[in-house]
Amino acid sequence: MQLSVIILNYNVRYFLELCVQSVQSATENIYAEIIVVDNNSSDDSCNMIKSRFPNVKLIRNNQNVGFPKGNNIGVAQAKGEYICILNPDTVVAEDTFEKVLNFAKKQNNLGIVGVKLIDGTGNFLPESKRGIPTPWVAFTKICSLYKIFPKSRFFNQYYAQHLSENETGEVEILVGAFMFLKNELYNEVGGFDENCFMYSDDIDLSYMVLQKGKTNYYYHDTTVIHYKGESTIKDGTYMKRFQEAMTFFYKKHFQVSVFFNVFMRIGIVFFSVIKRIQGRSKTKTTSRKYLLLSTSETVVKNIIGVVQKKVNFLEWKSEKEVNLSSNSIKKGTQIIMDNEFFSFKECIKIHERFKNKGITFRIIPKNADFIIGSDSSNDRGEVVIIGKNYI
């Protein structure tokens, strides 16, 4: 078997359905398996997987064992030569795994491969590629020196700014939302360190792979949506665990002076407070117009019943000839993409094409009864049930 995709889920039932749907589409031409590990979700995640995706291997934990252990449990049953650790709040393109697999096979000393990640608004997520967060590198992040001197190697290491978002190359640290590596290597380094509940586990794994003499890569030639804010509600518990995670990483890998210990403690608290502020719910803006890309008039009627507003209907078959332009779609519009007729790769391209234009995005997964998306990487996404009568 070529590939095992490991998806660790905790109470994100609808995002999980969208994710698995996209992974299924992306593995049609690959000898692969999908393994979903559920950390004792209280929503309908497990029943949904059983009914919607009977070929997916489902592992149910009787408690929330955390990110590292949950993924280790999944990898322990993986049969693929390669594995991909994938967040449940992601959407991959139909050719994502084929591209990454082909790239990985060409490398002589392969460590971990990460890809270009964007949020639900189409904006690039800088954590797609990072440097080792030594005390100095963390300092440049805390003081925003990486923004002031983006081209200086001395200041720009935190987000590996020696590479642009559209440039493939070597990096040190990759994010746990998408980590592609050999099954053998994962087990050689011992997988994720289960002493860390979450938040620095991907940094730690990336660093352990580097210590084995392997090379980690950021691969830009495929884009994956990571809704991000859906995985974790940024509350007091998050703040506490984030502090514990960063403290864990420094104690494990670095011998630093008392001064740096105090400094990093202050920095960790600062980071945590900022993240908590960013994670607070913001007032949602109501879309003034809705544009549905589909071939089904029935879907239009269902959406109108939910939003109680006029929905412009642009048939996707004719859109291929019309060609969407930035000028034709105004600020305040919500673009709704019907995956029944609109590939995930096309959905991702629309996100990127219309980013930062005051436009929001939603996807209707194939054979699903809901619309899903997110308007901020720091907030929970939105799920709207539209009914099953159009399926």
PDB file of C-alpha atoms in Angstrom, residues 116-244:
ATOM      1  CA  LYS A 116       0.769  25.418   1.140  1.00  0.00           C
ATOM      2  CA  LEU A 117      -2.096  25.986   3.583  1.00  0.00           C
ATOM      3  CA  ILE A 118      -4.754  28.682   3.296  1.00  0.00           C
ATOM      4  CA  ASP A 119      -7.574  29.537   5.681  1.00  0.00           C
ATOM      5  CA  GLY A 120     -11.288  29.715   4.900  1.00  0.00           C
ATOM      6  CA  THR A 121     -10.867  33.227   3.493  1.00  0.00           C
ATOM      7  CA  GLY A 122      -8.224  32.148   0.976  1.00  0.00           C
ATOM      8  CA  ASN A 123      -5.284  33.734   2.803  1.00  0.00           C
ATOM      9  CA  PHE A 124      -1.950  31.957   3.145  1.00  0.00           C
ATOM     10  CA  LEU A 125      -1.200  30.544   6.592  1.00  0.00           C
ATOM     11  CA  PRO A 126       2.430  31.438   7.419  1.00  0.00           C
ATOM     12  CA  GLU A 127       2.790  28.498   9.818  1.00  0.00           C
ATOM     13  CA  SER A 128       2.844  26.280   6.725  1.00  0.00           C
ATOM     14  CA  LYS A 129       6.632  26.648   6.985  1.00  0.00           C
ATOM     15  CA  ARG A 130       8.645  27.614  10.055  1.00  0.00           C
ATOM     16  CA  GLY A 131      12.066  27.618  11.608  1.00  0.00           C
ATOM     17  CA  ILE A 132      13.139  26.037  14.879  1.00  0.00           C
ATOM     18  CA  PRO A 133      11.712  28.297  17.629  1.00  0.00           C
ATOM     19  CA  THR A 134      14.914  28.812  19.579  1.00  0.00           C
ATOM     20  CA  PRO A 135      14.729  31.551  22.214  1.00  0.00           C
ATOM     21  CA  TRP A 136      16.116  34.085  19.719  1.00  0.00           C
ATOM     22  CA  VAL A 137      13.719  33.062  16.951  1.00  0.00           C
ATOM     23  CA  ALA A 138      10.825  33.197  19.411  1.00  0.00           C
ATOM     24  CA  PHE A 139      11.986  36.677  20.432  1.00  0.00           C
ATOM     25  CA  THR A 140      11.829  37.893  16.820  1.00  0.00           C
ATOM     26  CA  LYS A 141       8.289  36.549  16.626  1.00  0.00           C
ATOM     27  CA  ILE A 142       7.146  38.098  19.915  1.00  0.00           C
ATOM     28  CA  CYS A 143       8.559  41.506  18.957  1.00  0.00           C
ATOM     29  CA  SER A 144       7.334  41.230  15.338  1.00  0.00           C
ATOM     30  CA  LEU A 145      10.871  41.767  14.069  1.00  0.00           C
ATOM     31  CA  TYR A 146      10.137  39.249  11.301  1.00  0.00           C
ATOM     32  CA  LYS A 147       7.618  41.753   9.899  1.00  0.00           C
ATOM     33  CA  ILE A 148       9.982  44.702  10.129  1.00  0.00           C
ATOM     34  CA  PHE A 149      12.907  42.832   8.525  1.00  0.00           C
ATOM     35  CA  PRO A 150      11.262  40.146   6.358  1.00  0.00           C
ATOM     36  CA  LYS A 151      14.334  39.716   4.140  1.00  0.00           C
ATOM     37  CA  SER A 152      16.878  39.484   6.941  1.00  0.00           C
ATOM     38  CA  ARG A 153      18.001  35.938   7.718  1.00  0.00           C
ATOM     39  CA  PHE A 154      18.773  37.168  11.215  1.00  0.00           C
ATOM     40  CA  PHE A 155      15.154  38.102  11.913  1.00  0.00           C
ATOM     41  CA  ASN A 156      12.944  36.112   9.510  1.00  0.00           C
ATOM     42  CA  GLN A 157      13.490  32.521  10.623  1.00  0.00           C
ATOM     43  CA  TYR A 158      10.258  31.966  12.545  1.00  0.00           C
ATOM     44  CA  TYR A 159       8.141  31.678   9.398  1.00  0.00           C
ATOM     45  CA  ALA A 160      11.008  30.472   7.179  1.00  0.00           C
ATOM     46  CA  GLN A 161      10.814  33.626   5.090  1.00  0.00           C
ATOM     47  CA  HIS A 162      13.837  32.627   3.057  1.00  0.00           C
ATOM     48  CA  LEU A 163      11.149  30.898   0.971  1.00  0.00           C
ATOM     49  CA  SER A 164       8.083  32.632  -0.417  1.00  0.00           C
ATOM     50  CA  GLU A 165       4.698  30.931  -0.114  1.00  0.00           C
ATOM     51  CA  ASN A 166       4.998  29.999  -3.803  1.00  0.00           C
ATOM     52  CA  GLU A 167       8.456  28.495  -3.617  1.00  0.00           C
ATOM     53  CA  THR A 168       9.370  24.888  -2.749  1.00  0.00           C
ATOM     54  CA  GLY A 169      12.426  24.287  -0.597  1.00  0.00           C
ATOM     55  CA  GLU A 170      13.998  23.062   2.608  1.00  0.00           C
ATOM     56  CA  VAL A 171      12.524  24.175   5.937  1.00  0.00           C
ATOM     57  CA  GLU A 172      12.948  23.045   9.534  1.00  0.00           C
ATOM     58  CA  ILE A 173       9.483  22.935  11.070  1.00  0.00           C
ATOM     59  CA  LEU A 174       6.133  21.938   9.555  1.00  0.00           C
ATOM     60  CA  VAL A 175       2.621  22.172  10.926  1.00  0.00           C
ATOM     61  CA  GLY A 176       0.629  19.179  12.190  1.00  0.00           C
ATOM     62  CA  ALA A 177      -2.373  19.988   9.993  1.00  0.00           C
ATOM     63  CA  PHE A 178      -0.567  18.268   7.087  1.00  0.00           C
ATOM     64  CA  MET A 179       2.583  16.204   7.597  1.00  0.00           C
ATOM     65  CA  PHE A 180       3.599  13.710   4.902  1.00  0.00           C
ATOM     66  CA  LEU A 181       6.434  11.263   5.612  1.00  0.00           C
ATOM     67  CA  LYS A 182       7.486   7.640   5.447  1.00  0.00           C
ATOM     68  CA  ASN A 183       5.789   5.309   7.886  1.00  0.00           C
ATOM     69  CA  GLU A 184       9.184   3.835   8.732  1.00  0.00           C
ATOM     70  CA  LEU A 185      10.633   7.246   9.645  1.00  0.00           C
ATOM     71  CA  TYR A 186       7.665   8.115  11.841  1.00  0.00           C
ATOM     72  CA  ASN A 187       8.219   4.953  13.843  1.00  0.00           C
ATOM     73  CA  GLU A 188      11.999   5.388  13.859  1.00  0.00           C
ATOM     74  CA  VAL A 189      11.699   8.697  15.749  1.00  0.00           C
ATOM     75  CA  GLY A 190       8.987   7.265  18.003  1.00  0.00           C
ATOM     76  CA  GLY A 191       6.086   9.223  16.509  1.00  0.00           C
ATOM     77  CA  PHE A 192       4.605  12.158  18.382  1.00  0.00           C
ATOM     78  CA  ASP A 193       5.849  12.538  21.956  1.00  0.00           C
ATOM     79  CA  GLU A 194       2.880  11.572  24.135  1.00  0.00           C
ATOM     80  CA  ASN A 195       4.230  13.617  27.039  1.00  0.00           C
ATOM     81  CA  CYS A 196       3.023  16.660  25.123  1.00  0.00           C
ATOM     82  CA  PHE A 197      -0.774  16.829  24.996  1.00  0.00           C
ATOM     83  CA  MET A 198      -0.878  19.204  22.022  1.00  0.00           C
ATOM     84  CA  TYR A 199       0.419  22.432  20.398  1.00  0.00           C
ATOM     85  CA  SER A 200       4.185  21.781  20.252  1.00  0.00           C
ATOM     86  CA  ASP A 201       3.929  18.192  19.058  1.00  0.00           C
ATOM     87  CA  ASP A 202       4.441  19.077  15.384  1.00  0.00           C
ATOM     88  CA  ILE A 203       7.465  21.230  16.251  1.00  0.00           C
ATOM     89  CA  ASP A 204       8.899  18.382  18.296  1.00  0.00           C
ATOM     90  CA  LEU A 205       8.330  15.759  15.570  1.00  0.00           C
ATOM     91  CA  SER A 206       9.854  18.003  12.896  1.00  0.00           C
ATOM     92  CA  TYR A 207      12.874  18.635  15.113  1.00  0.00           C
ATOM     93  CA  MET A 208      13.365  14.929  15.902  1.00  0.00           C
ATOM     94  CA  VAL A 209      13.323  14.151  12.163  1.00  0.00           C
ATOM     95  CA  LEU A 210      16.015  16.789  11.606  1.00  0.00           C
ATOM     96  CA  GLN A 211      18.100  15.184  14.351  1.00  0.00           C
ATOM     97  CA  LYS A 212      17.999  11.948  12.351  1.00  0.00           C
ATOM     98  CA  GLY A 213      19.791  13.798   9.561  1.00  0.00           C
ATOM     99  CA  LYS A 214      16.707  14.019   7.345  1.00  0.00           C
ATOM    100  CA  THR A 215      15.527  17.025   5.346  1.00  0.00           C
ATOM    101  CA  ASN A 216      12.099  18.587   5.763  1.00  0.00           C
ATOM    102  CA  TYR A 217      10.452  20.302   2.807  1.00  0.00           C
ATOM    103  CA  TYR A 218       7.784  22.890   2.163  1.00  0.00           C
ATOM    104  CA  TYR A 219       6.051  21.990  -1.115  1.00  0.00           C
ATOM    105  CA  HIS A 220       4.106  24.855  -2.665  1.00  0.00           C
ATOM    106  CA  ASP A 221       2.601  23.217  -5.756  1.00  0.00           C
ATOM    107  CA  THR A 222      -0.638  22.110  -4.111  1.00  0.00           C
ATOM    108  CA  THR A 223      -2.915  24.109  -1.820  1.00  0.00           C
ATOM    109  CA  VAL A 224      -4.949  22.764   1.092  1.00  0.00           C
ATOM    110  CA  ILE A 225      -7.637  24.659   2.999  1.00  0.00           C
ATOM    111  CA  HIS A 226      -7.149  24.571   6.767  1.00  0.00           C
ATOM    112  CA  TYR A 227     -10.078  26.150   8.558  1.00  0.00           C
ATOM    113  CA  LYS A 228      -7.854  26.152  11.644  1.00  0.00           C
ATOM    114  CA  GLY A 229     -10.129  27.829  14.197  1.00  0.00           C
ATOM    115  CA  GLU A 230     -12.411  24.788  14.124  1.00  0.00           C
ATOM    116  CA  SER A 231      -9.901  22.410  15.719  1.00  0.00           C
ATOM    117  CA  THR A 232      -9.606  24.244  19.001  1.00  0.00           C
ATOM    118  CA  ILE A 233     -11.751  26.702  20.895  1.00  0.00           C
ATOM    119  CA  LYS A 234      -9.308  29.214  22.335  1.00  0.00           C
ATOM    120  CA  ASP A 235     -10.431  29.331  25.960  1.00  0.00           C
ATOM    121  CA  GLY A 236      -8.654  29.176  29.323  1.00  0.00           C
ATOM    122  CA  THR A 237      -7.807  25.510  28.832  1.00  0.00           C
ATOM    123  CA  TYR A 238      -6.173  26.311  25.499  1.00  0.00           C
ATOM    124  CA  MET A 239      -4.081  29.038  27.112  1.00  0.00           C
ATOM    125  CA  LYS A 240      -2.850  26.688  29.841  1.00  0.00           C
ATOM    126  CA  ARG A 241      -1.992  23.887  27.414  1.00  0.00           C
ATOM    127  CA  PHE A 242      -0.202  26.234  25.023  1.00  0.00           C
ATOM    128  CA  GLN A 243       2.049  27.397  27.864  1.00  0.00           C
ATOM    129  CA  GLU A 244       2.712  23.802  28.923  1.00  0.00           C
TER     130      GLU A 244
END
